[in-house]
XYZ file of C-alpha atoms in Angstrom:
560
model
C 24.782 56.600 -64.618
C 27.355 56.223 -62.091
C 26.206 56.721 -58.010
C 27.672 59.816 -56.530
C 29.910 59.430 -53.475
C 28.203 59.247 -50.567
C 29.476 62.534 -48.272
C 30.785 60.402 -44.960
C 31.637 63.961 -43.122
C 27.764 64.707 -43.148
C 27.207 61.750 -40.042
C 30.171 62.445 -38.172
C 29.380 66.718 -37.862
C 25.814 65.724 -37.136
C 27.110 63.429 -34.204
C 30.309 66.212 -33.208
C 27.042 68.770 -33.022
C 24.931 66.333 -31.369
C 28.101 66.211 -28.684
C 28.075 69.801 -28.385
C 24.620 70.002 -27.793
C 25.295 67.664 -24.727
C 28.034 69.724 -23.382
C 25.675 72.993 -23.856
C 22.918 71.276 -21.357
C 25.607 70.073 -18.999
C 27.523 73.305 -18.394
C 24.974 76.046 -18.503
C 23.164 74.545 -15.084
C 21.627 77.942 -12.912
C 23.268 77.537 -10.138
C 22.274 78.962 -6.323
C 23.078 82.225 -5.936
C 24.857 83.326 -2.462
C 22.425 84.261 0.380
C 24.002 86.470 2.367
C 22.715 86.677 6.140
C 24.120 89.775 7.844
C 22.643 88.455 11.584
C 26.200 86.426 12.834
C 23.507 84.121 14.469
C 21.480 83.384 11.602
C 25.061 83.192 9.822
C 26.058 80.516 12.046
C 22.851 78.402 12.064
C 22.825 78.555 7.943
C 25.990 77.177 8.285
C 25.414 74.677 10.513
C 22.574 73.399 8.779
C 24.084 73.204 5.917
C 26.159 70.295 7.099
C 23.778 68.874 10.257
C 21.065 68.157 8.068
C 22.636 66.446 4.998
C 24.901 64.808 7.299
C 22.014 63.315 9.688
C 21.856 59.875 7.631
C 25.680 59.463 8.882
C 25.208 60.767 11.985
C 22.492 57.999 12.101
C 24.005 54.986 10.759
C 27.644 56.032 12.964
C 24.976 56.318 16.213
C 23.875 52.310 15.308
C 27.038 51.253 14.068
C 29.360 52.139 16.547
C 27.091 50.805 19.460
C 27.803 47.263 18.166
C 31.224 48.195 19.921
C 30.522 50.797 22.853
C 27.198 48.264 24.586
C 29.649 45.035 24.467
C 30.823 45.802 27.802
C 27.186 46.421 28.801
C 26.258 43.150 27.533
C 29.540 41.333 28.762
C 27.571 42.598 32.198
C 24.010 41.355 31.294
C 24.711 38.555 29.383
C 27.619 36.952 31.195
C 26.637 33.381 29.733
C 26.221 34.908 26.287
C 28.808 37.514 26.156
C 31.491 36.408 28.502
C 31.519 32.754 29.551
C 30.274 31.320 26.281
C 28.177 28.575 28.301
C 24.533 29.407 26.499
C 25.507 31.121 23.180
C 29.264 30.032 21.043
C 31.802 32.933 20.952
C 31.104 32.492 17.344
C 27.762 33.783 17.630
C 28.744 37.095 19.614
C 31.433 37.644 17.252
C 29.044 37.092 14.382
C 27.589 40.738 15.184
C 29.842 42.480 13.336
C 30.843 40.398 10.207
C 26.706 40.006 9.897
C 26.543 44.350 9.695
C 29.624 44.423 7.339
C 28.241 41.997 5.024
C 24.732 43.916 4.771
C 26.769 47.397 5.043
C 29.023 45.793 1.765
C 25.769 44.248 -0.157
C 24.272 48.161 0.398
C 26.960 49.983 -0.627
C 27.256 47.877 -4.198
C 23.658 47.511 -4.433
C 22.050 50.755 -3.333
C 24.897 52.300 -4.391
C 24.350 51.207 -8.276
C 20.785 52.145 -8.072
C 21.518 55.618 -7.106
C 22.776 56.473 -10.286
C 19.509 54.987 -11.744
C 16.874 56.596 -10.084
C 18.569 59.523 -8.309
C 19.757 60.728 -5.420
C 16.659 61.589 -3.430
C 15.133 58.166 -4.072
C 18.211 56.781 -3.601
C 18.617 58.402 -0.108
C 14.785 57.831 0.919
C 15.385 53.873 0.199
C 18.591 53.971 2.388
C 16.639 55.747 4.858
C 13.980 53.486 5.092
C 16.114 50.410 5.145
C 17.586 51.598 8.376
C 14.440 52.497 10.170
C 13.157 49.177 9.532
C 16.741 47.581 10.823
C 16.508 50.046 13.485
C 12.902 49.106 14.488
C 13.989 45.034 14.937
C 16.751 46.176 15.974
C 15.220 47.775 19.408
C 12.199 44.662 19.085
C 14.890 41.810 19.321
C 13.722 38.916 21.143
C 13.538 35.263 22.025
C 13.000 32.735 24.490
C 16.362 32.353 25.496
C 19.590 34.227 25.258
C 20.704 32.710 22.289
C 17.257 32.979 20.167
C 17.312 36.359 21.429
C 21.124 37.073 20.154
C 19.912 35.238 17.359
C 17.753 37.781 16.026
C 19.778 40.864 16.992
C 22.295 39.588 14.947
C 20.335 38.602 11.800
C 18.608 41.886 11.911
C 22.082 43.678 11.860
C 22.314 42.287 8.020
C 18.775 44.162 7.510
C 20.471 47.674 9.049
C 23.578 47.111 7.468
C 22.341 47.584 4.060
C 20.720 50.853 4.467
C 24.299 51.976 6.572
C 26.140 50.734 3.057
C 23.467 52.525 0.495
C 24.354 55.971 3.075
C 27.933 56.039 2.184
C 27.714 56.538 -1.497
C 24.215 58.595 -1.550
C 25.474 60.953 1.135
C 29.251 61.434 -0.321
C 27.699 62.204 -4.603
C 24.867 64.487 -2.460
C 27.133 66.075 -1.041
C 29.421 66.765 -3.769
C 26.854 67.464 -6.356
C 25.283 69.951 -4.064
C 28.015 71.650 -3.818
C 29.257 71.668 -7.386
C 25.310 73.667 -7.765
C 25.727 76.104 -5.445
C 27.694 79.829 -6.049
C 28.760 79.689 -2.690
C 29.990 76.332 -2.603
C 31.652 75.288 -5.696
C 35.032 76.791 -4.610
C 34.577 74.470 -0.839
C 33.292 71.466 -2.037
C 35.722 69.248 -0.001
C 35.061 71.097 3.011
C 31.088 70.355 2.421
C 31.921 66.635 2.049
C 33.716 66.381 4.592
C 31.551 68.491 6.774
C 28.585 66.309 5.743
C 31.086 63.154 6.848
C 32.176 64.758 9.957
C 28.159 63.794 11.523
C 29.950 60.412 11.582
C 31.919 61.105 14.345
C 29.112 63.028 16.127
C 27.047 59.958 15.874
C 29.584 57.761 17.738
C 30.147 60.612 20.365
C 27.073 60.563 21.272
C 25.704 57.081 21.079
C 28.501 56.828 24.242
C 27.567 60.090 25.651
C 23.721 58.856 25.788
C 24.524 54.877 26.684
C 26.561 56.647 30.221
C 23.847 59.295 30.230
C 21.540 56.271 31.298
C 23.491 54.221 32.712
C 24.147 57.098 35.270
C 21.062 57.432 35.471
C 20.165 54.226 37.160
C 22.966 54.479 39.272
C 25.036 51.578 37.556
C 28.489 53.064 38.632
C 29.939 49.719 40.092
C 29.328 46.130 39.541
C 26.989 44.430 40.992
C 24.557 45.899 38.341
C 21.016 45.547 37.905
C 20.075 43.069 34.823
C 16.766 45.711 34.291
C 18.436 48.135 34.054
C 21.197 47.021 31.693
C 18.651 45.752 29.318
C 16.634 49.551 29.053
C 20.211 51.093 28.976
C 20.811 49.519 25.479
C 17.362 49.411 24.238
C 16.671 52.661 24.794
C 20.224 53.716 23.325
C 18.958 52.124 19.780
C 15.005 54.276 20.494
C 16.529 57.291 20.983
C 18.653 56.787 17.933
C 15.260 55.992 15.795
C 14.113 59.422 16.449
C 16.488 61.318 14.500
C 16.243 58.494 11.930
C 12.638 58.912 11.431
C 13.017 62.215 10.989
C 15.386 62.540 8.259
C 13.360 59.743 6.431
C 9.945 61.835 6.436
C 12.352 65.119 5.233
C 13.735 62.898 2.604
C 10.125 61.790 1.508
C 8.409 65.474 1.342
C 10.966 67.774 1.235
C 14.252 66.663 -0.534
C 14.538 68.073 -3.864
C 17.035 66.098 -6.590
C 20.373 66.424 -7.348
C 20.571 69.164 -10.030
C 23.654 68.129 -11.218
C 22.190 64.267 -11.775
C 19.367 65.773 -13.877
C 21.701 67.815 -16.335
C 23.395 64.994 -17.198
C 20.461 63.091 -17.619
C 19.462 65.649 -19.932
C 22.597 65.924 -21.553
C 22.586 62.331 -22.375
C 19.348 62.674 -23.926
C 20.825 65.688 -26.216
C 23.356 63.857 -27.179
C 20.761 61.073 -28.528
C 21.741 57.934 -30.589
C 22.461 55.030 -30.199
C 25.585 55.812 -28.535
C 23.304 57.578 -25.295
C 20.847 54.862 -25.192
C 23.850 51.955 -25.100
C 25.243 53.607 -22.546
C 23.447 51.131 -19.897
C 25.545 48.416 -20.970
C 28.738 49.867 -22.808
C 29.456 52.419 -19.775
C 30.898 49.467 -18.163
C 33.616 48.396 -20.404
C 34.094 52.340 -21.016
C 34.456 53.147 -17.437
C 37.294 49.512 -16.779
C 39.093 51.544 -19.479
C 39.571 55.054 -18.786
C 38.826 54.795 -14.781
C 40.360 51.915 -13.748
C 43.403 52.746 -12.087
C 41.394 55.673 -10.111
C 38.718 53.202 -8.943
C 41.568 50.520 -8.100
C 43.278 53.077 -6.330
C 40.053 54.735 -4.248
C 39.165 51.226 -3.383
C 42.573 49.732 -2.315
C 43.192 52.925 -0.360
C 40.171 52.685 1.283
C 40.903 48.705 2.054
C 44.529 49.048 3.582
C 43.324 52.034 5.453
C 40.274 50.359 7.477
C 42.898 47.314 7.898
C 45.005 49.837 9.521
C 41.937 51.640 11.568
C 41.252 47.997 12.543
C 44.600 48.299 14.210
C 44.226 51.725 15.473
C 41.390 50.104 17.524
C 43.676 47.333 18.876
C 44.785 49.963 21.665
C 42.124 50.751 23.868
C 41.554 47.779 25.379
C 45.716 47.681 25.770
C 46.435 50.430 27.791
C 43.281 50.741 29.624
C 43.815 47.092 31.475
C 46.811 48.291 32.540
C 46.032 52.048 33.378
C 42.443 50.177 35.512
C 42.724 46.660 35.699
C 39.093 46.508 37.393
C 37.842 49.166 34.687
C 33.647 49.329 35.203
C 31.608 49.789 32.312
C 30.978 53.389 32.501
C 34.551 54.297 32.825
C 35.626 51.900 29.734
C 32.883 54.032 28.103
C 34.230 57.079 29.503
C 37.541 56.625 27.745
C 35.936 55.482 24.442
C 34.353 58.813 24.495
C 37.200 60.724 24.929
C 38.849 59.041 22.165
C 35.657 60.241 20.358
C 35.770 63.538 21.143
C 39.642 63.990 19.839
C 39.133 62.158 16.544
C 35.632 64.599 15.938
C 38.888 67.303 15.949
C 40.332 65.339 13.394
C 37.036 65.580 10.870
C 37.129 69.623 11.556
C 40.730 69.338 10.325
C 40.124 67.881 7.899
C 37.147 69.899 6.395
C 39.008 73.738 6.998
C 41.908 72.608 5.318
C 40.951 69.968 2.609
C 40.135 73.059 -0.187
C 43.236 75.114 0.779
C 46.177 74.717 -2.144
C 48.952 73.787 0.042
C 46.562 70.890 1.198
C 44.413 69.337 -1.084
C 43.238 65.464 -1.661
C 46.430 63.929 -1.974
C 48.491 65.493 0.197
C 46.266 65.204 2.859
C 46.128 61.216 2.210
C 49.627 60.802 2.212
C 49.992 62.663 5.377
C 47.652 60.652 7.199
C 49.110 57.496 5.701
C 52.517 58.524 6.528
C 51.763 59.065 10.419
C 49.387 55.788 10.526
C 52.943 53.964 9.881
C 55.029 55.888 11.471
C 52.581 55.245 14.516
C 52.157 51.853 14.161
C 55.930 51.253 13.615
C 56.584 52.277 16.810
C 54.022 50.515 18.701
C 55.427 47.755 17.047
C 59.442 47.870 17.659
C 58.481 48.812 21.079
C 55.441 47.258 21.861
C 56.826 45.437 25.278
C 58.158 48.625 26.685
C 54.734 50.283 25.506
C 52.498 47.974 27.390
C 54.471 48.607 30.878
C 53.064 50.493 33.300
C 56.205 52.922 33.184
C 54.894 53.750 29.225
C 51.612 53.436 29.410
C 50.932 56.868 29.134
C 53.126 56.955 26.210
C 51.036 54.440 24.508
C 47.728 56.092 25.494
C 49.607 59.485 23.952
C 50.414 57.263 20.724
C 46.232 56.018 20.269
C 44.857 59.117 20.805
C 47.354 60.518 17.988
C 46.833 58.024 15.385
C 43.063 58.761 16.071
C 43.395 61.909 14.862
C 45.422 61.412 12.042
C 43.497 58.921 11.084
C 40.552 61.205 10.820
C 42.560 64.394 9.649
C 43.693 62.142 6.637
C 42.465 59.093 4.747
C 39.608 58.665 6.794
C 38.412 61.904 5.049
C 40.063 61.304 1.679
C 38.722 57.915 1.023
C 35.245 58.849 1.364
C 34.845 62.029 -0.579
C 38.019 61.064 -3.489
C 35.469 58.178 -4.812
C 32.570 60.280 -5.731
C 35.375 63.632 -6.958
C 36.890 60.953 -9.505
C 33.990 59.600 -11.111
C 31.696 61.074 -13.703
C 28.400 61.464 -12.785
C 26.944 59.113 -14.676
C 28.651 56.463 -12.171
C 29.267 58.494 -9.656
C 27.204 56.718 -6.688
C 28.473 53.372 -8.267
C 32.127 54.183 -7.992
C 31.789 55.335 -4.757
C 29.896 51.807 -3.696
C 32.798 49.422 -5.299
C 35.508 51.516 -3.357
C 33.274 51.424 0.117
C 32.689 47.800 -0.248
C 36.140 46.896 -0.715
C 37.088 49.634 2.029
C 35.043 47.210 4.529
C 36.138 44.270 2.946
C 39.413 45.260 4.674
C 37.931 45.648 7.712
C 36.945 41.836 7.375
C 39.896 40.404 6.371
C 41.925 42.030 9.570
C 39.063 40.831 11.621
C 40.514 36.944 10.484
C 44.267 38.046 10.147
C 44.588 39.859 13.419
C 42.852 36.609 15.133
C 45.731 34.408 14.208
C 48.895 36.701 14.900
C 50.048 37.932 18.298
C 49.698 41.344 19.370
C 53.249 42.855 17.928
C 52.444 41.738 14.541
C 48.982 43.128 14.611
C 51.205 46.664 14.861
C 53.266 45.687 12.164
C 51.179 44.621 9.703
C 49.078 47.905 10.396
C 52.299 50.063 10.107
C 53.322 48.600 6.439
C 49.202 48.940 5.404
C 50.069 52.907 6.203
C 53.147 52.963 3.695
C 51.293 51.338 1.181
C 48.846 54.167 1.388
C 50.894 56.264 0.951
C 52.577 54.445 -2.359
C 48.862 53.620 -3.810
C 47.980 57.360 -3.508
C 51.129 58.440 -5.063
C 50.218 56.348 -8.011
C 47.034 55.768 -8.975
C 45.139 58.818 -7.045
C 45.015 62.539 -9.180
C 44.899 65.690 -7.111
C 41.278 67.642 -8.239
C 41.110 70.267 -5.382
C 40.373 72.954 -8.183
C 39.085 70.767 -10.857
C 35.235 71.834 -11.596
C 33.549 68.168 -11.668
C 31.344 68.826 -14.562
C 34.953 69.111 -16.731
C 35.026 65.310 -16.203
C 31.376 65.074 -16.817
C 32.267 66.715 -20.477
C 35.147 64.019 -20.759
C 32.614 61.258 -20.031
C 30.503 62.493 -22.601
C 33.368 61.983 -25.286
C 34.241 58.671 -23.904
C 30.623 57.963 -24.289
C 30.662 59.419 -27.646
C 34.202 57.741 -29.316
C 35.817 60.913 -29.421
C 37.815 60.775 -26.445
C 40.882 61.992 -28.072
C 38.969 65.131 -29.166
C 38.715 66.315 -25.592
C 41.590 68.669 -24.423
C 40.182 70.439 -21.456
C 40.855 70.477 -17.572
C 40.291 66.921 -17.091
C 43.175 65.868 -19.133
C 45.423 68.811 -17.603
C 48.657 66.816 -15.974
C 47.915 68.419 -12.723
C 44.838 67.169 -12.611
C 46.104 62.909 -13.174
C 47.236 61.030 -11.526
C 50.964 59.319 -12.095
C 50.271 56.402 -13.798
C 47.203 58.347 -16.263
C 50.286 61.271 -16.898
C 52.409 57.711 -18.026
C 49.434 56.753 -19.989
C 49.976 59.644 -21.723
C 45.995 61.386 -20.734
C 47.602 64.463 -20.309
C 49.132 65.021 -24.335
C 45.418 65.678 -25.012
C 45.554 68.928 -22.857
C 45.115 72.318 -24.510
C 45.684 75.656 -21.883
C 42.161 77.220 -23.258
C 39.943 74.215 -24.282
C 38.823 74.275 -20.588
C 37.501 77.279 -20.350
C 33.731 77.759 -19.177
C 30.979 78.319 -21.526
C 29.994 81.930 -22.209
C 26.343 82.657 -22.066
C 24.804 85.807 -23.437
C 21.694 85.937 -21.160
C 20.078 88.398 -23.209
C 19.283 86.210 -25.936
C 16.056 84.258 -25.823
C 17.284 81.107 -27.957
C 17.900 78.508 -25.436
C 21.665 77.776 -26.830
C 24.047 80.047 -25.455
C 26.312 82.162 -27.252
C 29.912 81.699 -28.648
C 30.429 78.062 -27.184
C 33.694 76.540 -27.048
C 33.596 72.887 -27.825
C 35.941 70.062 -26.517
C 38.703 71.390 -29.130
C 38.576 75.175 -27.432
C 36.804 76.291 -30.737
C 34.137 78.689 -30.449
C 31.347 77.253 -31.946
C 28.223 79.482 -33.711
C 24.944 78.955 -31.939
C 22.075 76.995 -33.359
């Protein structure tokens, strides 16, 4: 007797319903209803600490980070043999400082940043939290015999702190954006919670400088000659007083942060989805992800490289205009105009964050702006750099830094750290966002060599033509998602994950929501106007599938 056919539809509707199961558990998350406080006061504080406290690990590493730069005069002082004379310790050793942090900050944000998306974002953010209390603790205990054994040690342990500082970036930045994708009140402002979260960045490096004059003024240390004591407790206890908030948000992390909602749903929408297909997705998501994402992560991470290259430059003018404004500048008045320069690019961040969500804004817009005034900026300095660094235009040049501060902030400085985590699914989410950081500072390196071996003018040129290709990378490779609910490419990731990418036509794939070379790859033929739309739930039934689901082809599917 002959063997009936086999029925091959039977495996391939079992898997379509296992998909659908998966996009079920993703999109029906609870999320936080709105807590309305009717008290302006309390109003204010709530939204405060909605920001302050996720923020604190930035605020944190920016506070340690940024004193590398703001105690070198302090030690130029202390250390003269060390620091200024090179007689005791090579230059190469002082200069070692900051290539040591970037190298641990890189290895953290590639490391940490991969394990994030492993064993979530609260362990993730307790580990980077306890790498840079222990950093932060040698840090402060730095030591040795001599100058150079001491300078030694300071610098090795800068490696240590550097990898919690790189783990920081991507935890914080998914946090941040998963929190708000969970929360009523925040789903339609989730760049402005980034962002806001980001913006402790720029409070940390205010107020390392506002707390290194703070005691320096307090010892009296207006004018040279300066007391070697009191030098020495003038940065130490800058780097204590920065452990105490750090301590702090490590114990919070350890007892009270709760995890990422949205990481669990997809965890459990993975699961639902079952299969081999789920349980490869350890070692296929790679290949998957080079396919579909790689022009977005190329384009994050070259964004972000070409724009700390040009921030490298920004910093090129300080030192410029302030010889010439004070010749015989003392430390706390070098410090005094580093913290103004603070102070106006912490406007930039609030810039940034109040107009980031608003439609005439957005993502890209905002990064090309910033991008467009870094070069314009910088192409001036650079045509008229010897007229610039006259006494006669000083002011103009001081005018010109302080400017392309704020822009800097108020554009890609923003952008690049909260597009990352926006453009990835959530499954690599944190990862994503470490590849693009590390090759963000990776820039920041390679001017460090470059800048060394070309004269001031071409420093400002080579800055100026980093800006314009910003802007061209952005216009490329970098999709506009102000309105784009994350968990739509979450339900594309699933079908990539699945095989059945081409059976996905909602919001993800809409044109205005690619970039220009995925609209030329042709992502956006998929879209259809109503597969997009959110799931209906009838919250009167008790079966745990919802109601009348629509599945990737905008079909309402019958519940289980």
């Amino acid at each position: 007797m002959a063997t009936p056919p086999q029925n091959t539809a039977d495996p391939e509707k079992t898997q379509l319903q296992k998909l659908q199961n998966a996009e079920v558990t993703l999109l029906t998350m609870e999320k936080e209803e709105v807590v309305v406080y009717h008290n302006p006061l309390w109003r204010c504080l709530h939204f405060m600490g909605a920001f302050m406290l996720p923020g604190l690990g930035m605020f944190c590493e920016a506070y340690f980070v940024f004193a590398v730069g703001n105690l070198s005069a302090v030690w130029k002082a202390e250390y003269p043999d060390c620091w200024a004379t090179h007689t005791t310790c090579p230059k190469k050793l002082s200069d070692s400082i900051t290539y040591t942090q970037v190298c641990g900050i890189i290895f953290g944000q590639l490391v940490l940043g991969f394990f994030a998306d492993r064993i979530g974002r609260k362990w993730g953010s307790v580990s980077t939290a306890a790498t840079m209390v222990v950093g932060g603790i040698l840090i402060v205990a730095s030591a040795g015999p001599t100058d150079r054994a001491l300078w030694a040690m300071f610098t090795a342990v800068q490696f240590i702190f550097g990898i919690g500082v790189g783990g920081e970036y991507p935890v914080a930045s998914t946090s941040a954006n998963e929190r708000a994708e969970s929360s009523v009140a925040l789903s339609k402002r989730r760049g402005e919670t980034v962002v806001l979260v980001f913006s402790m960045q720029g409070w940390g490096n205010l107020v390392n400088t506002a707390v290194i004059i703070a005691i320096m003024a307090g010892f009296n240390q207006y004018h040279p000659p300066y007391s070697s004591y009191a030098l020495e407790v003038t940065w130490r206890l800058s780097y204590a007083i920065g452990l105490i908030p750090l301590i702090s948000i490590l114990l919070y992390r350890v007892f009270h942060l709760r995890e990422s909602a949205v990481w669990q749903k997809k965890r459990e929408a993975l699961r639902a989805m079952g299969g081999a297909k789920a349980s490869g997705v350890q070692w296929r998501k790679f290949s998957l992800l080079m396919r579909y994402y790689w022009h977005r992560n190329f384009g994050t991470a070259m964004s972000w490289f070409v724009w700390d290259f040009a921030f490298y430059g920004n910093k090129l003018f300080q030192s410029t205009f302030i010889k010439i404004i004070n010749p015989h500048a003392s430390v706390i008045q070098i410090l005094e105009w580093t913290l103004l320069n603070s102070a106006v690019a912490l406007v930039g961040y609030y810039f940034a964050a109040f107009t980031i969500d608003k439609p005439w804004m957005g993502r890209m817009r905002m990064q090309i702006m910033g991008f467009s005034w870094m070069f314009v900026l910088f192409l001036i300095c650079a045509v008229h750099y010897d007229a610039l660094s006259t006494p006669k235009w000083i002011h103009a040049f001081q005018f010109l830094y302080y400017f392309s501060s704020f822009w800097g902030q108020f554009g890609p400085n923003a952008t690049t750290w909260l597009l990352p985590a926006e453009l990835a699914p959530t499954e690599v989410r944190s990862m994503c966002h470490g590849f693009s950081a590390a090759v963000g500072k990776a820039g920041a390196l390679v001017a460090g060599v470059v800048f060394g071996l070309v004269d001031n003018r071409t420093k400002f040129w080579i800055s100026a033509f980093c800006g314009l290709a910003g802007v061209i990378l952005t216009l490329i490779t970098i999709p506009d998602v102000t309105t784009l609910d994350l968990r739509e490419g979450d339900r594309r990731w699933l079908a990539i994950l699945d095989g059945h990418h081409d059976m996905y036509h909602g919001e993800a794939v809409n044109p205005k929501n690619l970039s220009l070379i995925e609209r030329l790859m042709g992502y956006g033929k998929l879209y259809k106007p109503h597969a997009g739309e959110q799931y209906a739930v009838d919250k009167s039934s008790d079966d745990s599938t919802p109601e009348g689901v629509k599945g990737m082809d905008g079909i309402e599917q019958p519940a289980k």
